[in-house]
Coordinates of C-alpha atoms in Angstrom, one line a residue:
Chain A
X164 CA -30.6 8.4 -4.4
X165 CA -29.5 7.2 -0.5
X166 CA -32.2 7.0 2.3
X167 CA -31.8 5.5 6.0
X168 CA -34.3 5.8 8.4
X169 CA -32.3 4.5 12.2
X170 CA -29.3 3.7 10.9
X171 CA -27.3 3.0 13.5
X172 CA -23.4 0.9 14.3
X173 CA -22.2 0.8 17.7
X174 CA -19.1 -1.2 18.5
X175 CA -19.7 -1.8 21.8
X176 CA -20.1 0.2 24.3
X177 CA -19.5 3.1 21.7
X178 CA -23.2 4.3 19.4
X179 CA -20.6 5.8 17.1
X180 CA -23.7 6.2 14.7
X181 CA -26.3 7.1 16.3
X182 CA -29.7 6.5 14.3
X183 CA -29.4 8.5 11.6
X184 CA -32.8 9.1 8.9
X185 CA -31.2 10.4 5.9
X186 CA -32.2 11.4 2.1
X187 CA -30.3 12.3 -0.5
X188 CA -32.3 13.1 -4.2
X189 CA -30.4 11.9 -7.8
X190 CA -27.9 15.3 -8.3
X191 CA -27.5 16.8 -4.5
X192 CA -24.0 17.4 -2.8
X193 CA -23.9 17.0 0.6
X194 CA -21.1 17.1 2.9
X195 CA -21.0 15.7 6.3
X196 CA -19.4 17.6 8.8
X197 CA -18.5 16.7 11.7
X198 CA -15.5 16.5 14.7
X199 CA -13.2 13.5 14.3
X200 CA -15.2 10.5 15.4
X201 CA -18.5 12.3 15.1
X202 CA -19.4 9.0 13.2
X203 CA -19.3 10.6 9.5
X204 CA -16.6 7.6 8.5
X205 CA -19.1 5.2 9.6
X206 CA -21.8 6.7 8.1
X207 CA -20.9 5.8 5.2
X208 CA -18.9 3.4 5.5
X209 CA -22.4 1.7 6.1
X210 CA -23.9 3.4 3.6
X211 CA -21.1 1.6 1.1
X212 CA -21.1 -1.9 2.4
X213 CA -18.4 -1.9 3.5
X214 CA -19.9 -2.5 7.7
X215 CA -23.9 -3.7 7.8
X216 CA -25.7 -1.9 10.3
X217 CA -26.3 -3.3 13.6
X218 CA -29.9 -1.3 13.3
X219 CA -32.1 0.3 11.4
X220 CA -32.7 1.0 6.8
X221 CA -30.2 1.5 4.2
X222 CA -31.0 2.0 0.0
X223 CA -28.4 3.4 -0.9
X224 CA -29.4 3.4 -5.9
X225 CA -32.9 1.6 -4.5
X226 CA -30.5 -1.5 -3.5
X227 CA -30.8 -2.0 0.8
X228 CA -27.0 -2.5 2.2
X229 CA -27.2 -5.5 3.6
X230 CA -29.6 -7.8 1.0
X231 CA -28.3 -6.5 -2.4
X232 CA -25.0 -5.6 -1.1
X233 CA -24.0 -6.5 -5.7
X234 CA -26.2 -3.8 -6.6
X235 CA -26.1 -1.8 -5.2
X236 CA -21.4 -2.0 -4.8
X237 CA -22.5 -2.1 -8.9
X238 CA -23.6 1.8 -8.7
X239 CA -21.6 3.4 -6.3
X240 CA -18.1 5.1 -6.4
X241 CA -16.1 4.8 -3.1
X242 CA -12.9 6.8 -1.7
X243 CA -11.6 6.8 1.5
X244 CA -9.6 8.2 3.7
X245 CA -6.6 5.5 2.4
X246 CA -4.9 5.6 -1.2
X247 CA -6.8 3.1 -3.4
X248 CA -3.7 2.3 -5.2
X249 CA -1.4 -1.1 -3.8
X250 CA 2.2 1.1 -4.0
X251 CA 3.3 -2.2 -5.6
X252 CA 1.6 -1.2 -8.6
X253 CA 1.0 1.1 -10.4
X254 CA -1.6 4.1 -11.5
X255 CA -2.6 3.0 -14.6
X256 CA -2.4 -0.9 -13.9
X257 CA -4.3 0.0 -11.0
X258 CA -7.0 1.9 -12.9
X259 CA -7.6 -0.9 -15.3
X260 CA -7.9 -3.9 -13.1
X261 CA -10.5 -1.4 -11.7
X262 CA -12.6 -1.3 -14.6
X263 CA -11.8 -5.4 -14.7
X264 CA -14.2 -5.0 -11.4
X265 CA -16.9 -3.4 -12.2
X266 CA -17.0 -5.6 -15.3
X267 CA -15.6 -3.5 -17.9
X268 CA -14.0 -5.0 -21.0
X269 CA -10.3 -4.7 -21.0
X270 CA -10.2 -1.9 -24.3
X271 CA -13.2 0.4 -22.8
X272 CA -11.0 0.1 -19.4
X273 CA -7.9 1.4 -20.9
X274 CA -10.3 4.2 -22.9
X275 CA -11.8 5.3 -20.2
X276 CA -8.6 4.9 -18.2
X277 CA -6.4 7.1 -20.5
X278 CA -9.7 9.6 -20.2
X279 CA -8.6 9.8 -16.2
X280 CA -5.3 10.2 -16.4
X281 CA -5.5 12.8 -18.8
X282 CA -8.0 14.7 -17.7
X283 CA -6.6 14.4 -14.3
X284 CA -3.5 15.6 -15.1
X285 CA -1.9 11.8 -14.1
X286 CA -0.3 11.3 -17.2
X287 CA 3.8 11.6 -15.6
X288 CA 3.5 9.5 -13.0
X289 CA 0.4 7.4 -14.6
X290 CA 3.1 4.3 -15.0
X291 CA 5.6 4.9 -12.3
X292 CA 4.8 2.6 -9.5
X293 CA 2.4 4.3 -7.3
X294 CA 5.0 4.7 -4.0
X295 CA 7.2 7.5 -5.7
X296 CA 4.2 9.3 -6.4
X297 CA 3.4 12.5 -4.1
X298 CA -0.2 12.7 -1.6
X299 CA -1.6 15.3 -4.3
X300 CA -1.1 13.1 -7.2
X301 CA -1.8 10.0 -5.2
X302 CA -4.7 11.4 -4.2
X303 CA -6.5 12.5 -7.5
X304 CA -5.3 9.3 -8.5
X305 CA -7.5 7.9 -6.2
X306 CA -10.4 10.0 -7.5
X307 CA -9.8 8.5 -11.0
X308 CA -10.4 4.9 -10.1
X309 CA -13.4 5.9 -8.0
X310 CA -14.5 7.1 -12.2
X311 CA -13.2 4.9 -13.2
X312 CA -16.7 3.5 -14.0
X313 CA -18.9 7.0 -13.9
X314 CA -21.2 6.4 -11.0
X315 CA -24.4 7.6 -10.7
X316 CA -23.5 8.0 -6.6
X317 CA -20.3 9.1 -5.9
X318 CA -18.6 9.0 -1.5
X319 CA -15.7 10.3 -1.0
X320 CA -13.9 10.5 2.7
X321 CA -12.0 13.2 3.9
X322 CA -11.3 13.7 0.1
X323 CA -8.7 16.6 0.9
X324 CA -7.4 15.5 4.1
X325 CA -3.8 15.1 4.8
X326 CA -3.8 17.3 0.7
X327 CA -1.4 21.5 1.1
X328 CA -4.1 23.8 0.1
X329 CA -3.2 24.6 -3.2
X330 CA -4.0 20.5 -3.8
X331 CA -7.3 20.8 -1.8
X332 CA -8.2 23.8 -4.7
X333 CA -7.5 21.7 -7.2
X334 CA -9.5 18.5 -5.8
X335 CA -12.7 20.6 -4.8
X336 CA -12.7 21.8 -8.5
X337 CA -12.4 18.4 -9.9
X338 CA -15.4 17.3 -8.5
X339 CA -17.2 19.9 -9.2
X340 CA -16.5 20.2 -12.6
X341 CA -17.1 16.3 -12.2
X342 CA -21.2 16.7 -11.2
X343 CA -21.2 19.7 -13.1
X344 CA -20.6 17.8 -16.4
X345 CA -22.4 14.5 -15.5
X346 CA -24.9 15.1 -13.0
X347 CA -22.8 12.8 -9.8
X348 CA -24.6 12.8 -6.5
X349 CA -22.1 13.7 -4.6
X350 CA -21.7 13.0 -0.4
X351 CA -18.6 13.8 1.4
X352 CA -17.2 14.1 5.2
X353 CA -15.2 16.7 6.2
X354 CA -13.3 17.7 9.0
X355 CA -12.9 21.6 7.2
X356 CA -15.3 23.9 7.6
X357 CA -13.9 25.7 4.8
X358 CA -14.4 23.1 2.1
X359 CA -17.8 22.1 2.6
X360 CA -19.4 25.8 3.0
X361 CA -17.5 26.3 -0.3
X362 CA -18.6 23.4 -2.3
X363 CA -22.2 21.6 -0.7
X364 CA -25.5 23.3 -1.5
X365 CA -26.0 21.5 1.6
X366 CA -24.7 21.1 4.8
X367 CA -25.4 18.0 7.6
X368 CA -23.8 18.3 11.1
X369 CA -24.0 15.4 12.3
X370 CA -21.9 14.7 16.4
X371 CA -21.9 11.8 18.5
X372 CA -23.7 9.7 16.3
X373 CA -26.6 11.9 15.6
X374 CA -27.3 14.5 13.2
X375 CA -27.6 18.2 15.1
X376 CA -28.3 20.3 12.0
X377 CA -29.0 19.8 7.2
X378 CA -29.6 22.8 5.3
X379 CA -28.1 24.5 3.4
X380 CA -24.9 26.9 4.1
X381 CA -26.6 30.8 3.9
X382 CA -29.6 29.7 5.7
X383 CA -27.3 27.8 8.6
X384 CA -25.6 30.1 9.9
X385 CA -28.8 32.9 9.5
X386 CA -30.7 30.5 11.4
X387 CA -28.2 29.6 14.1
X388 CA -25.8 32.2 14.4
X389 CA -26.7 35.4 12.3
X390 CA -24.3 37.9 11.4
X391 CA -22.6 40.4 13.6
X392 CA -21.4 44.4 13.0
X393 CA -19.3 45.2 14.9
X394 CA -19.4 49.8 15.6
X395 CA -16.5 50.8 17.3
X396 CA -16.4 54.2 18.7
X397 CA -13.8 57.5 19.7
X398 CA -15.0 57.9 23.7
X399 CA -17.4 55.6 26.0
X400 CA -19.3 58.0 26.0
X401 CA -20.4 57.8 22.6
X402 CA -20.4 54.3 22.5
X403 CA -22.9 54.3 25.6
X404 CA -25.4 56.7 23.8
X405 CA -25.1 54.4 20.7
X406 CA -25.5 51.8 23.2
X407 CA -29.7 53.6 24.6
X408 CA -29.9 54.7 20.4
X409 CA -29.9 50.8 19.4
X410 CA -30.7 49.5 22.5
X411 CA -27.3 46.6 21.6
X412 CA -25.2 45.4 24.6
X413 CA -21.5 47.3 24.9
X414 CA -18.7 45.9 25.4
X415 CA -15.9 48.4 26.5
X416 CA -15.7 51.2 23.5
X417 CA -17.1 47.8 21.3
X418 CA -21.3 47.1 20.6
X419 CA -22.1 43.8 19.3
X420 CA -25.4 43.4 17.3
X421 CA -26.4 40.3 15.7
X422 CA -28.7 40.3 13.3
X423 CA -29.2 38.9 9.0
X424 CA -28.7 40.2 6.1
X425 CA -26.1 42.9 8.2
X426 CA -24.4 44.3 5.2
X427 CA -27.4 46.0 3.8
X428 CA -29.0 47.0 7.5
X429 CA -24.8 48.8 8.5
X430 CA -25.4 52.3 6.4
X431 CA -28.9 52.9 7.9
X432 CA -27.0 52.5 11.6
X433 CA -24.9 54.6 10.6
X434 CA -27.2 57.3 9.8
X435 CA -29.1 56.9 12.8
X436 CA -26.0 57.3 15.4
X437 CA -25.0 60.6 13.1
X438 CA -28.4 61.3 13.5
X439 CA -28.7 60.6 17.1
X440 CA -24.7 62.4 18.3
X441 CA -23.0 59.2 18.8
X442 CA -21.2 58.5 15.4
X443 CA -19.5 55.2 15.1
X444 CA -15.7 56.0 14.5
X445 CA -15.1 52.5 13.1
X446 CA -17.5 49.7 11.7
X447 CA -16.7 46.0 11.6
X448 CA -19.1 42.3 9.4
X449 CA -18.6 39.2 10.0
X450 CA -20.5 37.0 8.2
X451 CA -20.7 33.3 10.9
X452 CA -19.0 30.5 10.3
X453 CA -20.0 27.4 9.5
X454 CA -18.0 26.4 12.9
X455 CA -19.8 29.6 15.0
X456 CA -22.6 27.4 13.9
X457 CA -21.1 24.6 15.6
X458 CA -20.1 26.3 18.0
X459 CA -23.5 28.0 18.4
X460 CA -25.1 23.3 17.9
X461 CA -22.4 22.0 20.7
X462 CA -20.8 24.2 22.2
X463 CA -18.3 23.2 21.2
X464 CA -15.5 24.3 17.9
X465 CA -14.9 22.0 14.9
X466 CA -11.3 23.9 14.7
X467 CA -8.8 22.0 14.3
X468 CA -7.8 19.9 17.0
X469 CA -11.3 19.3 16.6
X470 CA -14.0 17.9 19.7
X471 CA -11.5 18.6 22.2
X472 CA -11.4 21.8 21.6
X473 CA -13.7 23.9 23.4
X474 CA -13.8 27.2 24.4
X475 CA -14.6 29.2 27.1
X476 CA -18.0 31.2 26.9
X477 CA -16.2 34.5 27.5
X478 CA -14.7 34.0 23.9
X479 CA -17.1 32.4 22.6
X480 CA -19.2 35.5 23.4
X481 CA -16.4 37.6 20.9
Chain B
X196 CA -21.1 -9.8 -17.0
X197 CA -19.5 -11.0 -14.6
X198 CA -18.0 -14.5 -13.1
X199 CA -16.5 -15.7 -10.5
X200 CA -13.8 -16.9 -12.8
X201 CA -13.8 -12.8 -14.7
X202 CA -13.4 -11.9 -11.0
X203 CA -11.0 -14.5 -9.5
X204 CA -9.1 -12.9 -13.5
X205 CA -9.2 -8.9 -12.0
X206 CA -7.6 -10.2 -9.3
X207 CA -5.3 -13.2 -9.5
X208 CA -3.3 -10.4 -12.7
X209 CA -3.1 -7.3 -11.1
X210 CA -2.1 -9.5 -7.8
X211 CA 0.7 -11.4 -10.2
X212 CA 0.9 -7.6 -12.3
X213 CA 4.0 -6.2 -10.2
X214 CA 5.7 -10.0 -9.2
X215 CA 5.2 -10.1 -13.9
X216 CA 6.2 -6.5 -13.7
X217 CA 10.2 -7.0 -11.4
X218 CA 10.8 -10.4 -12.1
X219 CA 13.7 -10.9 -10.1
X220 CA 13.0 -11.6 -6.1
X221 CA 10.7 -14.5 -7.9
X222 CA 13.5 -16.3 -9.9
X223 CA 15.1 -16.0 -7.1
X224 CA 12.5 -18.2 -5.3
X225 CA 12.1 -20.5 -7.4
X226 CA 15.9 -21.0 -7.1
X227 CA 15.6 -21.9 -3.8
X228 CA 13.5 -25.1 -3.0
X229 CA 16.6 -26.3 -6.2
X230 CA 18.6 -25.9 -2.7
X231 CA 17.3 -27.3 -0.3
X232 CA 16.5 -30.4 -1.8
X233 CA 20.4 -30.8 -2.7
X234 CA 21.1 -30.5 0.2
X235 CA 18.8 -32.4 2.3
X236 CA 18.5 -36.0 -0.5
X237 CA 22.0 -36.5 0.2
X238 CA 21.5 -37.2 4.0
X239 CA 17.8 -39.3 2.9
X240 CA 18.5 -43.4 3.6
X241 CA 18.0 -44.6 -0.8
X242 CA 18.9 -48.0 0.4
X243 CA 16.5 -48.7 -2.9
X244 CA 17.3 -45.7 -4.9
X245 CA 13.9 -44.6 -3.8
X246 CA 14.7 -41.7 -2.2
X247 CA 13.6 -39.0 -4.8
X248 CA 10.3 -40.3 -5.8
X249 CA 9.0 -39.7 -1.6
X250 CA 11.2 -36.6 -1.9
X251 CA 10.0 -34.7 -5.1
X252 CA 7.3 -34.9 -4.4
X253 CA 6.6 -33.6 -1.2
X254 CA 9.0 -31.0 -1.8
X255 CA 6.8 -29.4 -4.0
X256 CA 3.5 -29.8 -1.5
X257 CA 6.4 -27.6 0.9
X258 CA 7.1 -24.7 -1.4
X259 CA 2.6 -24.4 -1.8
X260 CA 2.7 -24.1 1.5
X261 CA 4.5 -21.5 2.6
X262 CA 3.9 -19.0 -0.3
X263 CA 0.5 -19.8 -0.3
X264 CA 0.4 -19.5 4.1
X265 CA 1.9 -15.7 3.1
X266 CA -1.3 -14.7 0.8
X267 CA -2.3 -12.2 3.8
X268 CA 0.9 -10.9 3.7
X269 CA 0.2 -8.9 1.3
X270 CA -2.9 -7.7 2.9
X271 CA -1.9 -6.0 5.8
X272 CA -0.5 -4.3 3.8
X273 CA -3.1 -3.6 1.7
X274 CA -5.6 -2.7 4.5
X275 CA -3.2 -0.3 6.1
X276 CA -3.2 1.7 2.9
X277 CA -6.3 1.5 1.8
X278 CA -6.5 -0.6 -1.0
X279 CA -7.3 -3.6 0.3
X280 CA -10.9 -1.1 1.2
X281 CA -11.9 -0.1 -2.6
X282 CA -11.3 -3.1 -3.3
X283 CA -14.0 -4.3 -0.6
X284 CA -16.7 -2.0 -2.7
X285 CA -16.2 -2.8 -5.4
X286 CA -18.8 -5.7 -6.6
X287 CA -15.9 -8.1 -7.2
X288 CA -17.9 -11.6 -5.0
X289 CA -16.8 -12.3 -2.3
X290 CA -13.9 -15.7 -3.0
X291 CA -13.2 -14.8 -5.9
X292 CA -11.0 -11.6 -4.2
X293 CA -9.8 -14.9 -2.0
X294 CA -8.8 -16.9 -4.8
X295 CA -7.1 -14.5 -6.7
X296 CA -5.1 -14.1 -3.9
X297 CA -4.3 -17.5 -3.0
X298 CA -3.3 -17.7 -6.2
X299 CA -1.6 -15.1 -7.0
X300 CA 1.3 -17.6 -4.9
X301 CA -0.1 -20.9 -5.6
X302 CA 0.2 -20.4 -9.9
X303 CA 4.5 -19.8 -9.1
X304 CA 4.5 -22.1 -7.7
X305 CA 3.3 -25.0 -10.0
X306 CA 5.5 -23.7 -12.9
X307 CA 8.6 -23.7 -9.7
X308 CA 6.9 -27.4 -9.9
X309 CA 8.4 -28.1 -12.8
X310 CA 11.5 -27.7 -13.1
X311 CA 12.1 -29.3 -10.0
X312 CA 11.2 -32.8 -11.7
X313 CA 13.0 -31.2 -14.9
X314 CA 16.0 -30.8 -13.1
X315 CA 15.1 -34.0 -11.1
X316 CA 14.8 -36.2 -14.1
X317 CA 18.6 -36.7 -15.0
X318 CA 19.2 -37.9 -11.3
X319 CA 17.0 -40.3 -12.1
X320 CA 13.3 -39.4 -11.3
X321 CA 10.3 -40.5 -13.1
X322 CA 6.9 -39.5 -12.8
X323 CA 3.3 -40.1 -13.9
X324 CA 2.0 -37.1 -15.3
X325 CA -2.1 -37.4 -15.9
X326 CA -0.8 -39.1 -12.0
X327 CA 0.7 -35.4 -11.5
X328 CA -1.4 -33.0 -13.4
X329 CA -4.5 -34.5 -10.7
X330 CA -1.9 -34.0 -7.7
X331 CA -1.9 -30.2 -8.5
X332 CA -5.2 -29.5 -9.3
X333 CA -5.7 -31.0 -5.1
X334 CA -2.7 -29.2 -4.2
X335 CA -4.3 -26.5 -5.8
X336 CA -7.2 -26.2 -3.9
X337 CA -5.5 -27.4 -0.7
X338 CA -3.2 -24.2 -0.8
X339 CA -6.9 -22.2 -1.6
X340 CA -8.1 -23.0 1.4
X341 CA -4.9 -22.1 3.0
X342 CA -4.8 -19.1 1.0
X343 CA -7.6 -18.1 2.1
X344 CA -7.0 -18.5 5.5
X345 CA -4.2 -16.9 5.4
X346 CA -6.6 -13.9 3.9
X347 CA -9.0 -14.5 7.7
X348 CA -5.8 -14.0 9.6
X349 CA -5.0 -10.3 8.1
X350 CA -7.8 -9.8 8.6
X351 CA -8.0 -10.4 12.0
X352 CA -4.3 -8.9 12.8
X353 CA -4.7 -5.3 11.5
X354 CA -2.8 -2.9 13.2
X355 CA -0.5 -5.4 15.2
X356 CA 1.1 -7.2 12.3
X357 CA 3.1 -9.4 14.8
X358 CA 0.0 -11.2 15.1
X359 CA 0.1 -12.8 11.0
X360 CA 3.2 -13.5 11.6
X361 CA 3.5 -15.5 14.8
X362 CA 0.4 -17.1 14.2
X363 CA 1.0 -17.8 10.5
X364 CA 5.3 -19.3 12.0
X365 CA 4.1 -20.7 15.2
X366 CA 0.8 -22.7 12.9
X367 CA 3.4 -23.6 9.4
X368 CA 5.5 -25.7 11.1
X369 CA 3.7 -28.2 13.1
X370 CA 2.1 -28.9 10.4
X371 CA 4.3 -29.4 7.7
X372 CA 7.3 -31.7 9.5
X373 CA 3.0 -33.9 10.9
X374 CA 2.4 -34.6 7.3
X375 CA 6.0 -36.5 6.6
X376 CA 6.7 -33.9 4.1
X377 CA 11.3 -34.0 5.2
X378 CA 10.4 -37.1 7.2
X379 CA 8.5 -39.8 7.3
X380 CA 5.7 -40.7 10.2
X381 CA 5.6 -44.6 9.7
X382 CA 8.4 -44.9 13.1
X383 CA 7.2 -41.7 14.9
X384 CA 5.2 -42.8 18.9
X385 CA 2.0 -43.0 18.6
X386 CA 0.8 -39.1 19.8
X387 CA 2.6 -38.6 16.8
X388 CA 1.2 -40.4 14.4
X389 CA -2.5 -39.3 15.9
X390 CA -1.5 -35.8 15.4
X391 CA -0.4 -36.8 11.6
X392 CA -3.2 -38.5 11.1
X393 CA -6.1 -35.4 12.4
X394 CA -4.2 -33.3 9.3
X395 CA -5.4 -32.3 6.4
X396 CA -1.7 -32.1 4.9
X397 CA -1.1 -35.3 5.2
X398 CA -3.8 -36.6 3.8
X399 CA -2.3 -34.4 0.7
X400 CA 1.7 -35.2 1.1
X401 CA 0.5 -39.0 0.7
X402 CA -2.3 -38.9 -2.6
X403 CA 0.7 -36.5 -3.8
X404 CA 3.5 -39.1 -3.5
X405 CA 1.2 -41.2 -4.7
X406 CA -0.3 -39.8 -7.8
X407 CA 3.3 -38.8 -8.8
X408 CA 3.5 -42.7 -9.1
X409 CA 1.3 -43.0 -10.8
X410 CA -0.9 -44.8 -8.7
X411 CA -4.0 -42.3 -9.8
X412 CA -7.2 -44.7 -8.3
X413 CA -6.5 -45.3 -5.2
X414 CA -7.5 -45.0 -1.8
X415 CA -5.0 -42.0 -0.7
X416 CA -6.1 -40.2 -3.6
X417 CA -9.9 -40.4 -2.5
X418 CA -7.9 -39.6 0.9
X419 CA -6.5 -36.2 -0.6
X420 CA -8.9 -34.8 -2.0
X421 CA -11.4 -35.0 0.3
X422 CA -9.1 -32.7 2.8
X423 CA -8.4 -30.8 -0.1
X424 CA -11.9 -29.9 -0.8
X425 CA -13.1 -30.0 3.5
X426 CA -10.0 -27.6 3.8
X427 CA -10.9 -25.7 0.2
X428 CA -14.5 -25.1 1.4
X429 CA -13.6 -23.8 5.5
X430 CA -11.0 -21.6 4.3
X431 CA -13.7 -19.8 1.5
X432 CA -16.5 -20.2 4.3
X433 CA -14.2 -18.4 7.1
X434 CA -12.9 -15.1 5.1
X435 CA -15.8 -14.9 3.4
X436 CA -17.6 -14.4 6.6
X437 CA -14.0 -12.3 7.8
X438 CA -15.0 -9.9 5.2
X439 CA -18.5 -9.3 5.7
X440 CA -17.6 -8.5 9.1
X441 CA -14.3 -6.9 9.4
X442 CA -14.5 -3.5 10.0

């Protein structure tokens, strides 16, 4: 569905996208994850023909994004960061215009608009001015517009930015339902870790315009971070004994063990400690997040605040 | 399948729809030039009773000029909100985006032209229908070019709206005055006449006057046609390029 080689975009001195090789197969749901300014949106804008690459190549839906722009545009849907619907327009009018823009007949556009209005719960607001709609309603209208021509490849740029958690969850549901029903290939950018984690079966981590990791969330976490078992002890001497038994680093009355498949290992560890006479008083299993992965890969956190939120090394270890 | 014409119609009807749903603003703006006409015409020297014959085509050009130079103003907002970006991702042909938006400004002005002409008839204004229609086609071509340039200006003014208004206001009045719309240029000093000669709008205005008066097969018509064609081609060329480069 998508094939890029050395795709790059430079703005004056800034290498916004610095050589990306990417292959996306039909039916995949891929999340591009990275801090603000990492080059996610710029990549998306090149793939959707909005801006020409500085160098490299990209084929989208079978056509070159520079030489065959119209062919690409006919086959993709794009939901940008802003609101697609004009604020002085009415939602239904915009949906019909959008259908016409893709060459659908007036009648088909109307029918399809009505379907989407219904399925996205916009019936009550579709005939009001867009400017009077709430943020969540506008976002659903954007989704409807991106879907009017039932594209087989859909791009979403930060689809849930600015939405409250409830609307975010709704939106994610809609996207997943869409995919289940039509086997749409979906590429979305996000800086919400949980979103990438829960939705995508493939996460591409981008930083400074380059792909630094590309795998399923589970494998990314297993490979780069692993689970962590934290054992607490009543006394320092128990902790010291346990540290010797398990050959694990001790921090005060705590032991930190990094491992794969932690939940399956905990019972055995507890048994071993009991047998050695240093029973644990408490135990906690921490599954890694994608933020841990990003932190491991770049030394920076991806949490709200973006690239600037650099953590100190001490905190990283704990 | 779509063509340049169906694409243009899609863009045009999208642009016009909010206006049609709320027609009050457009009715109000249509009356404005009538006020202008009523207050300005009595000031014109009218020794031989031809002041209206000279002035009415000029006023029609002026309305269209103002309107089409505003093509980019709606766009400024849509660039900010994201709806322009959404249009750019659709397979709509790029010239259709320019022409459709310009026509949305021009077509109401043609309705206005009909109104102006009708109101002036009882005051002795006479015109040639064939000539007037041909005149409006030439005017439309010129205004599509100007509208496309206004669109380009809006793209260039992204995130700095003042730039759009500054450039638009700075250019529109010299363009208007140097075309002899409000006052004749013929008696002006040499430098002013030279500037007027370099102004494409001068040729369009001359052509409108000749055509409304029924002087269809004249060199003025040809001059206006050429000037309008050049401006249209230039505007569309520059506009399409700007859309490709915008980011």
